[in-house]
């Protein structure tokens, strides 16, 4: 990502005598987007295989290229959609695009900001494309739920212009830095001089440990997979065993992910500005196993218990699902690369609006007030 963005606080820090030291609590609405120089490149992410997004996608791209003179990056598979590929009127605009392929092309230093068209999954996908610094993300609600997509597309020209001019608030959505380590596996090769086994001359060799790293915006889910047995995994915090999860699995989530799978499993919903990691069991075989919140700076490690009857499976924001065997480990801590999500109004109002509109938080029929006669009679 080009170094054209910075985040600053409205609060000016003054020198305070040591005798008067006190905690400073940052205003969540104080994080603002400003540009060191005007942004020139934008990545447009569109939900694939959704015909309803073709018209908004084309309108946005025409606006960005012809009116704003922006360099537009689009994933190659988006342009392979027959409705786009065969549109002759869209051809001149399409020729101006820069294209890329996921897992092949590195565009991390080419993008100034991102525009997502779709549901919450488009924001999760945008996060997965950047394993280090993430450009600011502007997400339009054109999907099903839209908890993380606060912008409506009706007046997109005005809203995009405000972002380009730097007139926007930000919420920094923390991510999880995850490292999956696969234990040595024995590999046997036939040799002329070795140990005889089943009539063959073989030598045992150990393959090197395989490590894979991920940046996760919502949650890491460890579950029992297709097995009918309970999952049985140990959870360590800063090297100390804190508990063993026996149940369907465990969710380790960010505050952003607290309103996703974790909420369905009974966790509290936490504002994305709160520095924390949530540990939520999935259908635990214990009535006392409640979800917990731990500080953002700790390091968690999850491993199969030595007496586990079966393997486990892990996924990262619902993707890259893989099997975890005995000796494998999953290390999780807070990433130093958050996702700067552009707000429609500000972090607090946007969050409560999403709770009300998407999850219908605390929605119920209001209680009727007493009539004068009921108040006088005390008849309830």
mmCIF file of C-alpha atoms in Angstrom:
data_model
loop_
_atom_site.group_PDB
_atom_site.id
_atom_site.type_symbol
_atom_site.label_atom_id
_atom_site.label_comp_id
_atom_site.label_asym_id
_atom_site.label_seq_id
_atom_site.Cartn_x
_atom_site.Cartn_y
_atom_site.Cartn_z
ATOM 1 C CA UNK A 1 0.000 0.000 0.000
ATOM 2 C CA UNK A 2 1.298 3.416 -0.887
ATOM 3 C CA UNK A 3 2.055 5.536 2.124
ATOM 4 C CA UNK A 4 -0.680 8.057 1.479
ATOM 5 C CA UNK A 5 -2.844 7.448 4.552
ATOM 6 C CA UNK A 6 -2.426 8.421 8.145
ATOM 7 C CA UNK A 7 -4.631 8.257 11.200
ATOM 8 C CA UNK A 8 -4.637 10.939 13.846
ATOM 9 C CA UNK A 9 -6.502 11.939 16.996
ATOM 10 C CA UNK A 10 -8.483 15.038 17.681
ATOM 11 C CA UNK A 11 -7.176 14.881 21.259
ATOM 12 C CA UNK A 12 -3.975 16.861 21.796
ATOM 13 C CA UNK A 13 -1.723 15.319 24.404
ATOM 14 C CA UNK A 14 -0.492 17.876 26.931
ATOM 15 C CA UNK A 15 2.361 17.436 29.344
ATOM 16 C CA UNK A 16 0.877 16.662 32.744
ATOM 17 C CA UNK A 17 2.836 16.735 35.994
ATOM 18 C CA UNK A 18 3.533 13.242 37.326
ATOM 19 C CA UNK A 19 1.487 13.942 40.421
ATOM 20 C CA UNK A 20 -1.570 14.492 38.220
ATOM 21 C CA UNK A 21 -1.209 11.456 35.964
ATOM 22 C CA UNK A 22 -4.477 9.823 35.001
ATOM 23 C CA UNK A 23 -5.781 7.435 32.394
ATOM 24 C CA UNK A 24 -6.573 8.859 28.980
ATOM 25 C CA UNK A 25 -9.513 7.135 27.311
ATOM 26 C CA UNK A 26 -9.526 7.704 23.563
ATOM 27 C CA UNK A 27 -12.754 8.825 21.933
ATOM 28 C CA UNK A 28 -13.720 6.098 19.394
ATOM 29 C CA UNK A 29 -14.895 8.828 17.014
ATOM 30 C CA UNK A 30 -11.488 10.530 16.994
ATOM 31 C CA UNK A 31 -9.924 8.311 14.309
ATOM 32 C CA UNK A 32 -10.079 10.147 11.008
ATOM 33 C CA UNK A 33 -8.924 9.405 7.483
ATOM 34 C CA UNK A 34 -6.690 11.939 5.784
ATOM 35 C CA UNK A 35 -4.398 11.654 2.789
ATOM 36 C CA UNK A 36 -0.818 12.885 2.477
ATOM 37 C CA UNK A 37 -1.530 13.175 -1.242
ATOM 38 C CA UNK A 38 -4.678 12.452 -3.271
ATOM 39 C CA UNK A 39 -5.325 8.727 -3.769
ATOM 40 C CA UNK A 40 -4.818 7.491 -7.311
ATOM 41 C CA UNK A 41 -5.582 3.758 -7.238
ATOM 42 C CA UNK A 42 -8.572 1.808 -5.961
ATOM 43 C CA UNK A 43 -9.336 -1.894 -5.722
ATOM 44 C CA UNK A 44 -12.971 -2.736 -6.501
ATOM 45 C CA UNK A 45 -14.118 -6.062 -5.034
ATOM 46 C CA UNK A 46 -17.396 -7.424 -6.327
ATOM 47 C CA UNK A 47 -19.293 -10.434 -5.063
ATOM 48 C CA UNK A 48 -18.936 -13.006 -7.841
ATOM 49 C CA UNK A 49 -21.840 -14.827 -9.485
ATOM 50 C CA UNK A 50 -24.341 -12.155 -8.463
ATOM 51 C CA UNK A 51 -26.206 -10.663 -11.419
ATOM 52 C CA UNK A 52 -27.761 -7.943 -9.254
ATOM 53 C CA UNK A 53 -24.322 -6.365 -8.780
ATOM 54 C CA UNK A 54 -23.477 -5.959 -12.457
ATOM 55 C CA UNK A 55 -25.196 -2.595 -12.848
ATOM 56 C CA UNK A 56 -23.732 -1.042 -9.637
ATOM 57 C CA UNK A 57 -20.291 -2.427 -10.525
ATOM 58 C CA UNK A 58 -20.335 -0.864 -13.989
ATOM 59 C CA UNK A 59 -21.676 2.466 -12.708
ATOM 60 C CA UNK A 60 -18.989 2.651 -10.038
ATOM 61 C CA UNK A 61 -16.152 1.754 -12.409
ATOM 62 C CA UNK A 62 -17.277 4.332 -14.988
ATOM 63 C CA UNK A 63 -17.430 6.974 -12.250
ATOM 64 C CA UNK A 64 -13.964 6.109 -10.901
ATOM 65 C CA UNK A 65 -12.195 5.939 -14.262
ATOM 66 C CA UNK A 66 -13.900 8.709 -16.230
ATOM 67 C CA UNK A 67 -14.875 11.255 -13.580
ATOM 68 C CA UNK A 68 -12.229 10.678 -10.902
ATOM 69 C CA UNK A 69 -9.334 9.576 -13.130
ATOM 70 C CA UNK A 70 -8.569 6.671 -10.780
ATOM 71 C CA UNK A 71 -6.545 3.566 -11.611
ATOM 72 C CA UNK A 72 -8.993 0.716 -10.971
ATOM 73 C CA UNK A 73 -7.823 -2.777 -9.974
ATOM 74 C CA UNK A 74 -10.256 -5.660 -10.489
ATOM 75 C CA UNK A 75 -9.825 -9.375 -9.952
ATOM 76 C CA UNK A 76 -9.432 -11.223 -13.239
ATOM 77 C CA UNK A 77 -12.248 -13.701 -12.551
ATOM 78 C CA UNK A 78 -14.725 -10.819 -12.148
ATOM 79 C CA UNK A 79 -14.102 -9.727 -15.743
ATOM 80 C CA UNK A 80 -14.582 -13.317 -16.965
ATOM 81 C CA UNK A 81 -18.300 -13.049 -16.161
ATOM 82 C CA UNK A 82 -20.048 -13.340 -19.581
ATOM 83 C CA UNK A 83 -22.325 -10.406 -18.714
ATOM 84 C CA UNK A 84 -19.215 -8.201 -18.404
ATOM 85 C CA UNK A 85 -17.015 -9.845 -21.029
ATOM 86 C CA UNK A 86 -19.722 -9.574 -23.727
ATOM 87 C CA UNK A 87 -20.817 -6.019 -22.927
ATOM 88 C CA UNK A 88 -19.480 -3.912 -25.826
ATOM 89 C CA UNK A 89 -20.543 -0.632 -24.205
ATOM 90 C CA UNK A 90 -18.419 -1.473 -21.148
ATOM 91 C CA UNK A 91 -15.398 -2.435 -23.277
ATOM 92 C CA UNK A 92 -13.619 0.978 -23.311
ATOM 93 C CA UNK A 93 -13.821 1.161 -19.499
ATOM 94 C CA UNK A 94 -12.708 -2.439 -19.062
ATOM 95 C CA UNK A 95 -9.539 -1.798 -21.088
ATOM 96 C CA UNK A 96 -8.408 0.698 -18.453
ATOM 97 C CA UNK A 97 -8.521 -1.864 -15.629
ATOM 98 C CA UNK A 98 -5.506 -3.418 -13.957
ATOM 99 C CA UNK A 99 -6.224 -7.070 -13.175
ATOM 100 C CA UNK A 100 -4.812 -9.547 -10.667
ATOM 101 C CA UNK A 101 -5.299 -13.127 -9.507
ATOM 102 C CA UNK A 102 -5.645 -14.199 -5.886
ATOM 103 C CA UNK A 103 -2.588 -16.080 -4.503
ATOM 104 C CA UNK A 104 -0.580 -15.220 -7.644
ATOM 105 C CA UNK A 105 -0.221 -11.448 -7.917
ATOM 106 C CA UNK A 106 0.928 -9.172 -5.108
ATOM 107 C CA UNK A 107 -0.921 -5.837 -5.228
ATOM 108 C CA UNK A 108 -0.288 -4.821 -1.605
ATOM 109 C CA UNK A 109 1.884 -1.846 -2.596
ATOM 110 C CA UNK A 110 -0.318 -0.697 -5.469
ATOM 111 C CA UNK A 111 -3.638 0.118 -3.767
ATOM 112 C CA UNK A 112 -4.620 3.345 -1.991
ATOM 113 C CA UNK A 113 -8.077 2.246 -0.867
ATOM 114 C CA UNK A 114 -10.648 -0.504 -1.439
ATOM 115 C CA UNK A 115 -14.334 -0.430 -2.381
ATOM 116 C CA UNK A 116 -16.422 -3.553 -1.686
ATOM 117 C CA UNK A 117 -19.729 -4.309 -3.392
ATOM 118 C CA UNK A 118 -21.673 -7.106 -1.726
ATOM 119 C CA UNK A 119 -22.162 -8.436 1.776
ATOM 120 C CA UNK A 120 -19.905 -8.969 4.774
ATOM 121 C CA UNK A 121 -18.044 -11.689 2.883
ATOM 122 C CA UNK A 122 -16.551 -9.136 0.495
ATOM 123 C CA UNK A 123 -14.895 -7.315 3.406
ATOM 124 C CA UNK A 124 -13.547 -10.610 4.776
ATOM 125 C CA UNK A 125 -12.214 -11.425 1.317
ATOM 126 C CA UNK A 126 -10.579 -8.004 1.031
ATOM 127 C CA UNK A 127 -8.841 -8.619 4.357
ATOM 128 C CA UNK A 128 -7.498 -11.980 3.159
ATOM 129 C CA UNK A 129 -5.824 -10.356 0.138
ATOM 130 C CA UNK A 130 -3.526 -8.284 2.379
ATOM 131 C CA UNK A 131 -1.325 -10.175 4.813
ATOM 132 C CA UNK A 132 0.424 -7.010 5.996
ATOM 133 C CA UNK A 133 -0.884 -3.424 5.881
ATOM 134 C CA UNK A 134 -4.447 -3.081 4.614
ATOM 135 C CA UNK A 135 -5.661 0.002 2.712
ATOM 136 C CA UNK A 136 -8.819 1.739 3.998
ATOM 137 C CA UNK A 137 -11.958 -0.192 3.042
ATOM 138 C CA UNK A 138 -15.263 1.354 1.965
ATOM 139 C CA UNK A 139 -18.005 -1.298 1.979
ATOM 140 C CA UNK A 140 -21.374 -0.883 0.223
ATOM 141 C CA UNK A 141 -24.324 -2.909 1.473
ATOM 142 C CA UNK A 142 -25.396 -4.949 -1.560
ATOM 143 C CA UNK A 143 -25.558 -8.389 0.055
ATOM 144 C CA UNK A 144 -27.813 -10.240 2.479
ATOM 145 C CA UNK A 145 -26.766 -9.222 6.017
ATOM 146 C CA UNK A 146 -24.507 -6.184 5.753
ATOM 147 C CA UNK A 147 -23.324 -5.857 9.354
ATOM 148 C CA UNK A 148 -19.878 -4.710 8.176
ATOM 149 C CA UNK A 149 -21.095 -2.751 5.134
ATOM 150 C CA UNK A 150 -22.539 0.586 6.318
ATOM 151 C CA UNK A 151 -22.874 2.414 2.976
ATOM 152 C CA UNK A 152 -25.930 2.383 0.730
ATOM 153 C CA UNK A 153 -25.270 2.593 -2.995
ATOM 154 C CA UNK A 154 -28.006 5.105 -3.853
ATOM 155 C CA UNK A 155 -25.735 8.169 -3.670
ATOM 156 C CA UNK A 156 -22.363 6.477 -4.108
ATOM 157 C CA UNK A 157 -20.876 9.395 -6.070
ATOM 158 C CA UNK A 158 -21.104 11.767 -3.112
ATOM 159 C CA UNK A 159 -19.871 9.194 -0.622
ATOM 160 C CA UNK A 160 -16.883 8.096 -2.711
ATOM 161 C CA UNK A 161 -15.965 11.730 -3.345
ATOM 162 C CA UNK A 162 -15.949 12.417 0.407
ATOM 163 C CA UNK A 163 -13.569 9.499 0.950
ATOM 164 C CA UNK A 164 -11.246 10.663 -1.833
ATOM 165 C CA UNK A 165 -11.206 14.134 -0.242
ATOM 166 C CA UNK A 166 -10.387 12.610 3.165
ATOM 167 C CA UNK A 167 -13.660 13.504 4.813
ATOM 168 C CA UNK A 168 -14.369 10.258 6.677
ATOM 169 C CA UNK A 169 -14.108 8.539 10.050
ATOM 170 C CA UNK A 170 -12.384 5.179 10.550
ATOM 171 C CA UNK A 171 -12.744 2.174 12.797
ATOM 172 C CA UNK A 172 -9.624 0.022 13.110
ATOM 173 C CA UNK A 173 -10.826 -3.572 13.082
ATOM 174 C CA UNK A 174 -8.201 -5.744 14.738
ATOM 175 C CA UNK A 175 -7.173 -9.004 13.101
ATOM 176 C CA UNK A 176 -5.705 -12.227 14.453
ATOM 177 C CA UNK A 177 -2.230 -13.341 13.431
ATOM 178 C CA UNK A 178 -2.411 -17.113 13.137
ATOM 179 C CA UNK A 179 0.366 -19.632 12.612
ATOM 180 C CA UNK A 180 -0.393 -23.296 11.946
ATOM 181 C CA UNK A 181 2.537 -25.647 12.594
ATOM 182 C CA UNK A 182 2.393 -29.214 11.294
ATOM 183 C CA UNK A 183 4.509 -31.744 13.183
ATOM 184 C CA UNK A 184 7.236 -33.876 11.617
ATOM 185 C CA UNK A 185 5.794 -36.742 9.602
ATOM 186 C CA UNK A 186 7.805 -39.889 9.037
ATOM 187 C CA UNK A 187 8.596 -40.657 5.422
ATOM 188 C CA UNK A 188 9.960 -44.023 4.432
ATOM 189 C CA UNK A 189 12.204 -44.497 1.395
ATOM 190 C CA UNK A 190 13.708 -47.669 -0.052
ATOM 191 C CA UNK A 191 17.506 -47.950 0.351
ATOM 192 C CA UNK A 192 20.122 -50.529 -0.440
ATOM 193 C CA UNK A 193 21.425 -50.450 3.123
ATOM 194 C CA UNK A 194 18.850 -49.882 5.814
ATOM 195 C CA UNK A 195 16.393 -51.647 8.037
ATOM 196 C CA UNK A 196 14.406 -54.511 6.582
ATOM 197 C CA UNK A 197 10.632 -54.061 6.940
ATOM 198 C CA UNK A 198 8.028 -56.288 5.269
ATOM 199 C CA UNK A 199 10.649 -57.610 2.931
ATOM 200 C CA UNK A 200 11.811 -54.144 1.827
ATOM 201 C CA UNK A 201 14.932 -52.254 2.721
ATOM 202 C CA UNK A 202 13.706 -48.873 3.991
ATOM 203 C CA UNK A 203 14.980 -45.834 5.837
ATOM 204 C CA UNK A 204 12.786 -43.561 7.986
ATOM 205 C CA UNK A 205 13.134 -39.831 7.388
ATOM 206 C CA UNK A 206 11.404 -36.887 9.025
ATOM 207 C CA UNK A 207 9.956 -34.128 6.916
ATOM 208 C CA UNK A 208 10.531 -30.549 8.130
ATOM 209 C CA UNK A 209 7.850 -28.745 10.119
ATOM 210 C CA UNK A 210 5.430 -26.956 7.819
ATOM 211 C CA UNK A 211 4.233 -23.547 8.987
ATOM 212 C CA UNK A 212 1.444 -21.523 7.416
ATOM 213 C CA UNK A 213 0.447 -17.992 8.439
ATOM 214 C CA UNK A 214 -2.893 -16.231 8.138
ATOM 215 C CA UNK A 215 -4.426 -12.842 8.946
ATOM 216 C CA UNK A 216 -7.972 -13.348 10.229
ATOM 217 C CA UNK A 217 -10.621 -10.644 10.587
ATOM 218 C CA UNK A 218 -13.535 -12.554 12.141
ATOM 219 C CA UNK A 219 -12.591 -15.820 13.773
ATOM 220 C CA UNK A 220 -10.564 -18.998 13.914
ATOM 221 C CA UNK A 221 -12.836 -22.032 14.343
ATOM 222 C CA UNK A 222 -11.542 -25.375 15.584
ATOM 223 C CA UNK A 223 -14.195 -28.115 15.386
ATOM 224 C CA UNK A 224 -14.619 -31.886 15.311
ATOM 225 C CA UNK A 225 -15.245 -31.982 11.576
ATOM 226 C CA UNK A 226 -16.972 -35.128 10.257
ATOM 227 C CA UNK A 227 -16.199 -37.166 13.386
ATOM 228 C CA UNK A 228 -19.034 -38.262 15.671
ATOM 229 C CA UNK A 229 -16.780 -37.927 18.738
ATOM 230 C CA UNK A 230 -16.445 -34.807 20.848
ATOM 231 C CA UNK A 231 -13.518 -32.585 19.985
ATOM 232 C CA UNK A 232 -10.859 -32.670 22.676
ATOM 233 C CA UNK A 233 -8.387 -29.794 22.392
ATOM 234 C CA UNK A 234 -6.104 -28.061 24.886
ATOM 235 C CA UNK A 235 -6.016 -24.258 25.024
ATOM 236 C CA UNK A 236 -2.836 -22.550 26.259
ATOM 237 C CA UNK A 237 -2.495 -18.866 27.141
ATOM 238 C CA UNK A 238 1.050 -17.467 27.172
ATOM 239 C CA UNK A 239 2.372 -21.015 27.563
ATOM 240 C CA UNK A 240 0.047 -22.075 30.392
ATOM 241 C CA UNK A 241 -2.725 -24.619 29.947
ATOM 242 C CA UNK A 242 -5.975 -22.831 30.825
ATOM 243 C CA UNK A 243 -8.572 -25.396 29.801
ATOM 244 C CA UNK A 244 -9.450 -28.394 27.682
ATOM 245 C CA UNK A 245 -12.375 -27.963 25.317
ATOM 246 C CA UNK A 246 -14.648 -30.992 25.089
ATOM 247 C CA UNK A 247 -17.574 -30.345 22.788
ATOM 248 C CA UNK A 248 -18.175 -29.490 19.159
ATOM 249 C CA UNK A 249 -15.239 -27.076 19.111
ATOM 250 C CA UNK A 250 -14.024 -23.610 20.040
ATOM 251 C CA UNK A 251 -14.127 -20.174 18.399
ATOM 252 C CA UNK A 252 -11.329 -17.632 18.838
ATOM 253 C CA UNK A 253 -12.602 -14.309 17.541
ATOM 254 C CA UNK A 254 -11.850 -10.630 17.267
ATOM 255 C CA UNK A 255 -14.339 -7.979 18.462
ATOM 256 C CA UNK A 256 -15.452 -7.716 14.821
ATOM 257 C CA UNK A 257 -16.103 -11.467 14.829
ATOM 258 C CA UNK A 258 -18.033 -11.268 18.097
ATOM 259 C CA UNK A 259 -21.205 -10.465 16.118
ATOM 260 C CA UNK A 260 -20.708 -13.429 13.763
ATOM 261 C CA UNK A 261 -20.357 -17.137 14.656
ATOM 262 C CA UNK A 262 -19.389 -16.300 18.249
ATOM 263 C CA UNK A 263 -22.686 -14.453 18.808
ATOM 264 C CA UNK A 264 -24.589 -17.526 17.604
ATOM 265 C CA UNK A 265 -22.601 -19.623 20.102
ATOM 266 C CA UNK A 266 -23.555 -17.367 23.018
ATOM 267 C CA UNK A 267 -20.686 -14.864 23.242
ATOM 268 C CA UNK A 268 -21.111 -11.206 24.130
ATOM 269 C CA UNK A 269 -21.011 -8.692 21.304
ATOM 270 C CA UNK A 270 -18.008 -6.374 21.666
ATOM 271 C CA UNK A 271 -17.383 -3.076 19.910
ATOM 272 C CA UNK A 272 -14.465 -3.284 17.437
ATOM 273 C CA UNK A 273 -12.549 -0.528 19.264
ATOM 274 C CA UNK A 274 -12.167 -2.758 22.348
ATOM 275 C CA UNK A 275 -8.733 -4.476 22.363
ATOM 276 C CA UNK A 276 -9.661 -8.072 23.156
ATOM 277 C CA UNK A 277 -9.773 -11.681 21.988
ATOM 278 C CA UNK A 278 -12.829 -13.862 22.633
ATOM 279 C CA UNK A 279 -12.734 -17.584 23.397
ATOM 280 C CA UNK A 280 -16.132 -19.191 22.869
ATOM 281 C CA UNK A 281 -16.859 -22.924 23.160
ATOM 282 C CA UNK A 282 -19.208 -24.553 20.649
ATOM 283 C CA UNK A 283 -21.767 -26.760 22.416
ATOM 284 C CA UNK A 284 -19.419 -27.610 25.336
ATOM 285 C CA UNK A 285 -20.092 -30.784 27.308
ATOM 286 C CA UNK A 286 -20.089 -28.734 30.524
ATOM 287 C CA UNK A 287 -22.777 -26.458 31.915
ATOM 288 C CA UNK A 288 -20.172 -24.123 33.457
ATOM 289 C CA UNK A 289 -18.063 -23.486 30.343
ATOM 290 C CA UNK A 290 -18.955 -19.881 29.518
ATOM 291 C CA UNK A 291 -17.368 -17.679 26.817
ATOM 292 C CA UNK A 292 -14.488 -15.522 28.076
ATOM 293 C CA UNK A 293 -12.658 -12.379 26.950
ATOM 294 C CA UNK A 294 -8.869 -12.082 27.254
ATOM 295 C CA UNK A 295 -6.511 -9.129 26.575
ATOM 296 C CA UNK A 296 -5.502 -8.500 22.989
ATOM 297 C CA UNK A 297 -1.774 -8.947 23.675
ATOM 298 C CA UNK A 298 -1.823 -12.567 24.845
ATOM 299 C CA UNK A 299 -0.693 -15.530 22.745
ATOM 300 C CA UNK A 300 -3.028 -18.508 22.513
ATOM 301 C CA UNK A 301 -2.063 -21.973 21.383
ATOM 302 C CA UNK A 302 -4.516 -24.738 20.534
ATOM 303 C CA UNK A 303 -3.498 -28.390 20.227
ATOM 304 C CA UNK A 304 -5.192 -31.747 20.239
ATOM 305 C CA UNK A 305 -5.231 -33.269 23.712
ATOM 306 C CA UNK A 306 -2.959 -36.329 24.033
ATOM 307 C CA UNK A 307 -5.987 -38.536 24.731
ATOM 308 C CA UNK A 308 -8.161 -37.104 21.921
ATOM 309 C CA UNK A 309 -10.003 -39.849 20.049
ATOM 310 C CA UNK A 310 -10.002 -38.068 16.710
ATOM 311 C CA UNK A 311 -8.429 -35.228 14.791
ATOM 312 C CA UNK A 312 -9.835 -31.700 14.600
ATOM 313 C CA UNK A 313 -10.444 -29.262 11.767
ATOM 314 C CA UNK A 314 -9.651 -25.557 11.604
ATOM 315 C CA UNK A 315 -10.855 -22.738 9.344
ATOM 316 C CA UNK A 316 -10.000 -19.047 9.088
ATOM 317 C CA UNK A 317 -12.895 -16.678 8.375
ATOM 318 C CA UNK A 318 -14.646 -19.707 6.902
ATOM 319 C CA UNK A 319 -11.833 -20.451 4.437
ATOM 320 C CA UNK A 320 -8.638 -22.536 4.075
ATOM 321 C CA UNK A 321 -10.158 -25.411 6.080
ATOM 322 C CA UNK A 322 -7.636 -28.088 7.063
ATOM 323 C CA UNK A 323 -7.178 -31.044 9.382
ATOM 324 C CA UNK A 324 -5.248 -30.812 12.656
ATOM 325 C CA UNK A 325 -3.546 -33.982 13.908
ATOM 326 C CA UNK A 326 -1.694 -34.927 17.099
ATOM 327 C CA UNK A 327 1.410 -32.764 17.496
ATOM 328 C CA UNK A 328 0.112 -29.957 15.267
ATOM 329 C CA UNK A 329 -0.482 -26.553 16.844
ATOM 330 C CA UNK A 330 -2.371 -23.324 16.123
ATOM 331 C CA UNK A 331 -0.814 -20.148 17.556
ATOM 332 C CA UNK A 332 -3.046 -17.064 17.737
ATOM 333 C CA UNK A 333 -2.396 -13.483 18.824
ATOM 334 C CA UNK A 334 -3.542 -10.000 17.847
ATOM 335 C CA UNK A 335 -2.082 -8.817 14.558
ATOM 336 C CA UNK A 336 -0.332 -5.463 14.247
ATOM 337 C CA UNK A 337 -2.109 -4.973 10.895
ATOM 338 C CA UNK A 338 -5.758 -4.018 11.490
ATOM 339 C CA UNK A 339 -8.334 -3.348 8.779
ATOM 340 C CA UNK A 340 -9.127 0.399 8.561
ATOM 341 C CA UNK A 341 -12.857 0.321 7.861
ATOM 342 C CA UNK A 342 -14.401 3.591 6.654
ATOM 343 C CA UNK A 343 -17.488 4.620 8.628
ATOM 344 C CA UNK A 344 -20.750 5.988 7.300
ATOM 345 C CA UNK A 345 -21.075 8.289 10.344
ATOM 346 C CA UNK A 346 -18.716 7.216 13.154
ATOM 347 C CA UNK A 347 -17.667 3.941 14.835
ATOM 348 C CA UNK A 348 -20.221 4.075 17.666
ATOM 349 C CA UNK A 349 -23.331 5.054 15.698
ATOM 350 C CA UNK A 350 -22.501 2.688 12.835
ATOM 351 C CA UNK A 351 -22.140 -0.239 15.236
ATOM 352 C CA UNK A 352 -25.430 0.335 17.042
ATOM 353 C CA UNK A 353 -27.207 0.919 13.735
ATOM 354 C CA UNK A 354 -25.924 -2.474 12.546
ATOM 355 C CA UNK A 355 -27.050 -4.170 15.769
ATOM 356 C CA UNK A 356 -30.550 -2.757 15.338
ATOM 357 C CA UNK A 357 -30.962 -3.198 11.570
ATOM 358 C CA UNK A 358 -29.130 -6.495 10.982
ATOM 359 C CA UNK A 359 -29.543 -8.410 14.247
ATOM 360 C CA UNK A 360 -32.697 -6.663 15.567
ATOM 361 C CA UNK A 361 -30.941 -6.269 18.904
ATOM 362 C CA UNK A 362 -33.359 -5.885 21.837
ATOM 363 C CA UNK A 363 -36.381 -5.536 19.579
ATOM 364 C CA UNK A 364 -39.687 -6.201 21.358
ATOM 365 C CA UNK A 365 -43.184 -4.817 21.532
ATOM 366 C CA UNK A 366 -43.257 -1.872 23.939
ATOM 367 C CA UNK A 367 -45.119 -2.190 27.204
ATOM 368 C CA UNK A 368 -48.331 -0.140 27.396
ATOM 369 C CA UNK A 369 -48.480 2.623 29.972
ATOM 370 C CA UNK A 370 -51.104 2.665 32.728
ATOM 371 C CA UNK A 371 -54.366 4.468 32.199
ATOM 372 C CA UNK A 372 -55.425 6.962 34.848
ATOM 373 C CA UNK A 373 -58.007 4.513 36.203
ATOM 374 C CA UNK A 374 -55.399 1.731 36.513
ATOM 375 C CA UNK A 375 -52.984 4.044 38.323
ATOM 376 C CA UNK A 376 -55.679 5.061 40.800
ATOM 377 C CA UNK A 377 -57.011 1.555 41.386
ATOM 378 C CA UNK A 378 -53.601 -0.127 41.413
ATOM 379 C CA UNK A 379 -55.122 -2.824 39.240
ATOM 380 C CA UNK A 380 -52.289 -4.425 37.320
#
